[in-house]
mmCIF file of C-alpha atoms in Angstrom:
data_model
loop_
_atom_site.group_PDB
_atom_site.id
_atom_site.type_symbol
_atom_site.label_atom_id
_atom_site.label_comp_id
_atom_site.label_asym_id
_atom_site.label_seq_id
_atom_site.Cartn_x
_atom_site.Cartn_y
_atom_site.Cartn_z
ATOM 1 C CA UNK A 686 155.942 -47.394 -8.281
ATOM 2 C CA UNK A 687 157.608 -49.632 -10.833
ATOM 3 C CA UNK A 688 160.136 -47.527 -12.732
ATOM 4 C CA UNK A 689 161.227 -50.319 -15.081
ATOM 5 C CA UNK A 690 158.566 -52.487 -16.671
ATOM 6 C CA UNK A 691 158.644 -55.580 -18.793
ATOM 7 C CA UNK A 692 155.053 -55.968 -19.837
ATOM 8 C CA UNK A 693 155.367 -59.389 -21.438
ATOM 9 C CA UNK A 694 155.713 -62.095 -18.794
ATOM 10 C CA UNK A 695 156.603 -64.678 -21.431
ATOM 11 C CA UNK A 696 157.658 -65.079 -25.047
ATOM 12 C CA UNK A 697 157.820 -68.211 -27.156
ATOM 13 C CA UNK A 698 159.790 -68.388 -30.439
ATOM 14 C CA UNK A 699 161.014 -71.003 -32.854
ATOM 15 C CA UNK A 700 164.693 -71.860 -33.077
ATOM 16 C CA UNK A 701 166.432 -69.757 -35.714
ATOM 17 C CA UNK A 702 163.878 -66.938 -35.570
ATOM 18 C CA UNK A 703 164.284 -63.552 -33.924
ATOM 19 C CA UNK A 704 163.406 -62.988 -30.269
ATOM 20 C CA UNK A 705 162.440 -59.445 -29.291
ATOM 21 C CA UNK A 706 162.182 -58.589 -25.616
ATOM 22 C CA UNK A 707 160.843 -55.210 -24.599
ATOM 23 C CA UNK A 708 161.331 -52.928 -21.635
ATOM 24 C CA UNK A 709 159.882 -49.523 -20.693
ATOM 25 C CA UNK A 710 161.043 -47.087 -18.053
ATOM 26 C CA UNK A 711 159.561 -44.010 -16.458
ATOM 27 C CA UNK A 712 162.506 -42.272 -14.785
ATOM 28 C CA UNK A 713 164.131 -39.913 -17.265
ATOM 29 C CA UNK A 714 167.238 -39.754 -15.067
ATOM 30 C CA UNK A 715 168.227 -43.299 -16.007
ATOM 31 C CA UNK A 716 171.214 -43.130 -18.332
ATOM 32 C CA UNK A 717 172.545 -46.677 -18.510
ATOM 33 C CA UNK A 718 170.622 -49.817 -19.330
ATOM 34 C CA UNK A 719 171.535 -53.474 -19.080
ATOM 35 C CA UNK A 720 170.115 -56.854 -19.994
ATOM 36 C CA UNK A 721 170.674 -59.936 -17.876
ATOM 37 C CA UNK A 722 169.822 -63.571 -18.455
ATOM 38 C CA UNK A 723 168.875 -65.734 -15.502
ATOM 39 C CA UNK A 724 168.324 -69.424 -14.893
ATOM 40 C CA UNK A 725 166.364 -70.579 -11.815
ATOM 41 C CA UNK A 726 168.353 -70.589 -8.566
ATOM 42 C CA UNK A 727 171.333 -68.908 -10.237
ATOM 43 C CA UNK A 728 172.546 -65.349 -10.330
ATOM 44 C CA UNK A 729 171.819 -63.131 -13.349
ATOM 45 C CA UNK A 730 174.400 -63.224 -16.132
ATOM 46 C CA UNK A 731 175.252 -59.937 -17.829
ATOM 47 C CA UNK A 732 174.453 -59.944 -21.556
ATOM 48 C CA UNK A 733 174.725 -56.472 -23.011
ATOM 49 C CA UNK A 734 174.364 -52.834 -22.047
ATOM 50 C CA UNK A 735 173.778 -49.444 -23.623
ATOM 51 C CA UNK A 736 174.467 -45.898 -22.585
ATOM 52 C CA UNK A 737 171.831 -43.234 -23.120
ATOM 53 C CA UNK A 738 174.117 -41.438 -25.575
ATOM 54 C CA UNK A 739 173.690 -44.335 -28.013
ATOM 55 C CA UNK A 740 170.639 -45.830 -29.675
ATOM 56 C CA UNK A 741 172.077 -49.228 -30.573
ATOM 57 C CA UNK A 742 174.672 -51.653 -29.299
ATOM 58 C CA UNK A 743 175.561 -55.039 -30.776
ATOM 59 C CA UNK A 744 177.388 -58.033 -29.400
ATOM 60 C CA UNK A 745 177.241 -61.145 -31.523
ATOM 61 C CA UNK A 746 173.670 -62.417 -31.692
ATOM 62 C CA UNK A 747 172.475 -59.780 -29.220
ATOM 63 C CA UNK A 748 171.483 -56.221 -30.109
ATOM 64 C CA UNK A 749 169.973 -53.668 -27.763
ATOM 65 C CA UNK A 750 168.033 -50.697 -29.094
ATOM 66 C CA UNK A 751 167.251 -47.603 -27.034
ATOM 67 C CA UNK A 752 164.527 -45.064 -27.834
ATOM 68 C CA UNK A 753 164.986 -42.299 -25.276
ATOM 69 C CA UNK A 754 162.026 -40.221 -26.378
ATOM 70 C CA UNK A 755 159.729 -43.202 -25.876
ATOM 71 C CA UNK A 756 161.612 -44.401 -22.790
ATOM 72 C CA UNK A 757 161.766 -47.824 -24.373
ATOM 73 C CA UNK A 758 164.476 -50.378 -24.986
ATOM 74 C CA UNK A 759 164.466 -53.767 -26.634
ATOM 75 C CA UNK A 760 166.765 -56.752 -26.865
ATOM 76 C CA UNK A 761 166.960 -58.632 -30.157
ATOM 77 C CA UNK A 762 168.382 -62.141 -30.291
ATOM 78 C CA UNK A 763 169.136 -63.418 -33.774
ATOM 79 C CA UNK A 764 169.080 -66.311 -34.439
ATOM 80 C CA UNK A 765 167.423 -67.675 -31.320
ATOM 81 C CA UNK A 766 168.725 -70.959 -29.934
ATOM 82 C CA UNK A 767 167.187 -73.404 -27.432
ATOM 83 C CA UNK A 768 169.995 -72.537 -25.003
ATOM 84 C CA UNK A 769 168.661 -68.982 -24.916
ATOM 85 C CA UNK A 770 165.623 -70.197 -22.981
ATOM 86 C CA UNK A 771 165.765 -68.371 -19.642
ATOM 87 C CA UNK A 772 164.350 -65.353 -17.830
ATOM 88 C CA UNK A 773 165.555 -62.034 -19.220
ATOM 89 C CA UNK A 774 165.711 -58.938 -17.034
ATOM 90 C CA UNK A 775 166.281 -55.404 -18.116
ATOM 91 C CA UNK A 776 167.820 -53.038 -15.588
ATOM 92 C CA UNK A 777 168.552 -49.341 -15.381
ATOM 93 C CA UNK A 778 170.941 -47.135 -13.449
ATOM 94 C CA UNK A 779 171.844 -43.480 -13.014
ATOM 95 C CA UNK A 780 168.727 -42.324 -11.239
ATOM 96 C CA UNK A 781 170.494 -39.849 -8.991
ATOM 97 C CA UNK A 782 171.634 -36.350 -9.851
ATOM 98 C CA UNK A 783 174.753 -36.410 -11.970
ATOM 99 C CA UNK A 784 173.885 -39.818 -13.356
ATOM 100 C CA UNK A 785 175.225 -41.713 -10.374
ATOM 101 C CA UNK A 786 173.483 -44.792 -9.087
ATOM 102 C CA UNK A 787 175.817 -45.739 -6.232
ATOM 103 C CA UNK A 788 175.499 -49.402 -6.992
ATOM 104 C CA UNK A 789 171.742 -49.533 -7.457
ATOM 105 C CA UNK A 790 170.228 -51.238 -10.460
ATOM 106 C CA UNK A 791 166.468 -51.030 -10.885
ATOM 107 C CA UNK A 792 165.112 -54.195 -12.475
ATOM 108 C CA UNK A 793 162.040 -55.049 -14.473
ATOM 109 C CA UNK A 794 159.971 -58.081 -13.530
ATOM 110 C CA UNK A 795 161.506 -60.267 -16.206
ATOM 111 C CA UNK A 796 160.333 -62.060 -19.347
ATOM 112 C CA UNK A 797 160.488 -65.830 -19.665
ATOM 113 C CA UNK A 798 161.852 -66.700 -23.098
ATOM 114 C CA UNK A 799 161.254 -70.191 -24.466
ATOM 115 C CA UNK A 800 162.952 -71.165 -27.715
ATOM 116 C CA UNK A 801 161.477 -74.287 -29.287
ATOM 117 C CA UNK A 802 163.676 -76.600 -31.405
ATOM 118 C CA UNK B 379 189.455 -63.999 -13.164
ATOM 119 C CA UNK B 380 187.273 -65.794 -10.684
ATOM 120 C CA UNK B 381 183.689 -64.622 -10.524
ATOM 121 C CA UNK B 382 181.661 -63.423 -7.586
ATOM 122 C CA UNK B 383 181.304 -66.083 -4.918
ATOM 123 C CA UNK B 384 178.673 -66.331 -2.232
ATOM 124 C CA UNK B 385 178.462 -68.568 0.812
ATOM 125 C CA UNK B 386 176.538 -70.449 1.885
ATOM 126 C CA UNK B 387 174.494 -71.419 -1.158
ATOM 127 C CA UNK B 388 171.550 -72.692 0.863
ATOM 128 C CA UNK B 389 170.356 -71.931 4.350
ATOM 129 C CA UNK B 390 167.372 -72.925 6.469
ATOM 130 C CA UNK B 391 166.525 -70.878 9.542
ATOM 131 C CA UNK B 392 163.557 -70.458 11.843
ATOM 132 C CA UNK B 393 161.635 -67.308 12.629
ATOM 133 C CA UNK B 394 163.381 -65.023 15.094
ATOM 134 C CA UNK B 395 166.868 -66.254 14.300
ATOM 135 C CA UNK B 396 169.513 -64.172 12.573
ATOM 136 C CA UNK B 397 171.625 -64.996 9.546
ATOM 137 C CA UNK B 398 174.867 -63.769 7.988
ATOM 138 C CA UNK B 399 175.614 -64.164 4.307
ATOM 139 C CA UNK B 400 179.005 -63.657 2.714
ATOM 140 C CA UNK B 401 180.102 -62.341 -0.668
ATOM 141 C CA UNK B 402 183.540 -62.190 -2.280
ATOM 142 C CA UNK B 403 183.665 -59.838 -5.272
ATOM 143 C CA UNK B 404 185.656 -60.199 -8.453
ATOM 144 C CA UNK B 405 189.293 -59.381 -7.797
ATOM 145 C CA UNK B 406 189.830 -55.640 -8.109
ATOM 146 C CA UNK B 407 186.160 -54.736 -7.754
ATOM 147 C CA UNK B 408 185.531 -52.430 -4.827
ATOM 148 C CA UNK B 409 181.778 -51.960 -5.114
ATOM 149 C CA UNK B 410 179.472 -54.655 -3.767
ATOM 150 C CA UNK B 411 175.687 -54.452 -4.059
ATOM 151 C CA UNK B 412 173.122 -56.751 -2.469
ATOM 152 C CA UNK B 413 169.712 -57.676 -3.849
ATOM 153 C CA UNK B 414 166.758 -59.733 -2.679
ATOM 154 C CA UNK B 415 164.777 -61.745 -5.204
ATOM 155 C CA UNK B 416 161.293 -62.997 -4.369
ATOM 156 C CA UNK B 417 158.532 -64.222 -6.689
ATOM 157 C CA UNK B 418 156.255 -61.343 -5.733
ATOM 158 C CA UNK B 419 158.664 -58.410 -5.643
ATOM 159 C CA UNK B 420 161.286 -59.406 -8.179
ATOM 160 C CA UNK B 421 164.845 -58.166 -7.743
ATOM 161 C CA UNK B 422 165.031 -55.474 -5.083
ATOM 162 C CA UNK B 423 168.117 -53.459 -4.168
ATOM 163 C CA UNK B 424 169.177 -53.770 -0.530
ATOM 164 C CA UNK B 425 172.380 -51.706 -0.228
ATOM 165 C CA UNK B 426 175.759 -51.003 -1.735
ATOM 166 C CA UNK B 427 179.211 -50.757 -0.203
ATOM 167 C CA UNK B 428 182.311 -49.139 -1.600
ATOM 168 C CA UNK B 429 185.605 -48.923 0.251
ATOM 169 C CA UNK B 430 183.984 -50.154 3.455
ATOM 170 C CA UNK B 431 181.308 -47.420 3.346
ATOM 171 C CA UNK B 432 177.625 -47.852 2.674
ATOM 172 C CA UNK B 433 176.849 -45.448 -0.158
ATOM 173 C CA UNK B 434 173.292 -46.385 -0.942
ATOM 174 C CA UNK B 435 170.415 -48.178 0.726
ATOM 175 C CA UNK B 436 167.135 -49.551 -0.551
ATOM 176 C CA UNK B 437 163.769 -49.553 1.107
ATOM 177 C CA UNK B 438 164.249 -52.376 3.601
ATOM 178 C CA UNK B 439 163.793 -52.388 7.385
ATOM 179 C CA UNK B 440 166.716 -51.926 9.734
ATOM 180 C CA UNK B 441 166.810 -55.693 10.358
ATOM 181 C CA UNK B 442 168.801 -55.851 7.132
ATOM 182 C CA UNK B 443 172.350 -54.630 7.531
ATOM 183 C CA UNK B 444 175.707 -55.133 5.938
ATOM 184 C CA UNK B 445 179.352 -54.337 6.043
ATOM 185 C CA UNK B 446 182.405 -54.451 3.852
ATOM 186 C CA UNK B 447 185.930 -55.344 4.776
ATOM 187 C CA UNK B 448 189.212 -53.836 3.622
ATOM 188 C CA UNK B 449 189.649 -56.654 1.068
ATOM 189 C CA UNK B 450 186.225 -55.696 -0.421
ATOM 190 C CA UNK B 451 184.536 -58.853 0.817
ATOM 191 C CA UNK B 452 181.077 -58.090 2.117
ATOM 192 C CA UNK B 453 178.599 -59.603 4.523
ATOM 193 C CA UNK B 454 174.928 -58.969 5.002
ATOM 194 C CA UNK B 455 173.021 -59.765 8.158
ATOM 195 C CA UNK B 456 169.324 -60.220 8.729
ATOM 196 C CA UNK B 457 168.175 -60.205 12.331
ATOM 197 C CA UNK B 458 164.896 -61.449 13.782
ATOM 198 C CA UNK B 459 164.033 -63.413 10.672
ATOM 199 C CA UNK B 460 160.474 -63.401 9.368
ATOM 200 C CA UNK B 461 158.784 -65.866 7.018
ATOM 201 C CA UNK B 462 158.759 -63.169 4.343
ATOM 202 C CA UNK B 463 162.545 -63.008 4.366
ATOM 203 C CA UNK B 464 162.641 -66.291 2.481
ATOM 204 C CA UNK B 465 164.280 -65.348 -0.784
ATOM 205 C CA UNK B 466 167.288 -65.630 -3.044
ATOM 206 C CA UNK B 467 169.913 -63.131 -1.883
ATOM 207 C CA UNK B 468 172.267 -61.982 -4.583
ATOM 208 C CA UNK B 469 175.391 -59.949 -4.411
ATOM 209 C CA UNK B 470 177.034 -58.226 -7.332
ATOM 210 C CA UNK B 471 180.321 -56.459 -7.813
ATOM 211 C CA UNK B 472 181.518 -53.769 -10.153
ATOM 212 C CA UNK B 473 184.735 -51.898 -10.745
ATOM 213 C CA UNK B 474 185.069 -48.252 -9.899
ATOM 214 C CA UNK B 475 183.271 -45.970 -12.310
ATOM 215 C CA UNK B 476 181.545 -48.828 -14.114
ATOM 216 C CA UNK B 477 177.804 -49.413 -14.003
ATOM 217 C CA UNK B 478 177.864 -53.039 -15.115
ATOM 218 C CA UNK B 479 177.440 -55.376 -12.180
ATOM 219 C CA UNK B 480 178.433 -59.030 -12.142
ATOM 220 C CA UNK B 481 176.376 -61.304 -9.968
ATOM 221 C CA UNK B 482 177.205 -64.245 -7.786
ATOM 222 C CA UNK B 483 175.158 -67.461 -7.719
ATOM 223 C CA UNK B 484 173.112 -66.302 -4.738
ATOM 224 C CA UNK B 485 172.209 -67.690 -1.334
ATOM 225 C CA UNK B 486 168.800 -69.342 -1.086
ATOM 226 C CA UNK B 487 167.387 -68.598 2.383
ATOM 227 C CA UNK B 488 164.351 -70.454 3.679
ATOM 228 C CA UNK B 489 162.756 -69.244 6.906
ATOM 229 C CA UNK B 490 160.462 -71.731 8.642
#
């Protein structure tokens, strides 16, 4: 039972354009969401997060949007750069009662982003 | 601040052997979580330690175990290795009360 899903295995965009990565979740107990960027054979790098009490969070070129009613979040990268090419994972926490996760993040399967010069 | 460090970075073992991986969290972080990444299953949560106590455990067999020391450093052990244990093992640390986890570079384990 996959509780966090990234339905697009890959995404290709032109440099300077917007990249939109999507993520859906099924567990309504999740109350904190994160995006990570990962290169092969390296650990994930934290990008940006959002609490369920918000619907938007921005950090430089990265913006995360959360639609709780649809159980959907998205990561926008504007403008996209070739260095953004990597695998992007969304993750969720807070699945236990009281919003605690005790150190467990539930990850989606990842989306490979390729930004062409 | 130094990031999360993991040793060794690469490891080759044979079936039936056991292995111990080490993780040093970011200074001041007391929570350490372990994950397994494989092409088929993605990133799967193994367990989490906080103040030397295991607080949470994923759906892995008992061959996978861990511990945490008083300085928050953590080790995970896999006994009786199987071919399917070949994976990238990642540890992550977080500060108390924070959900954001910061990952180490991982240990690539190959079981032959």
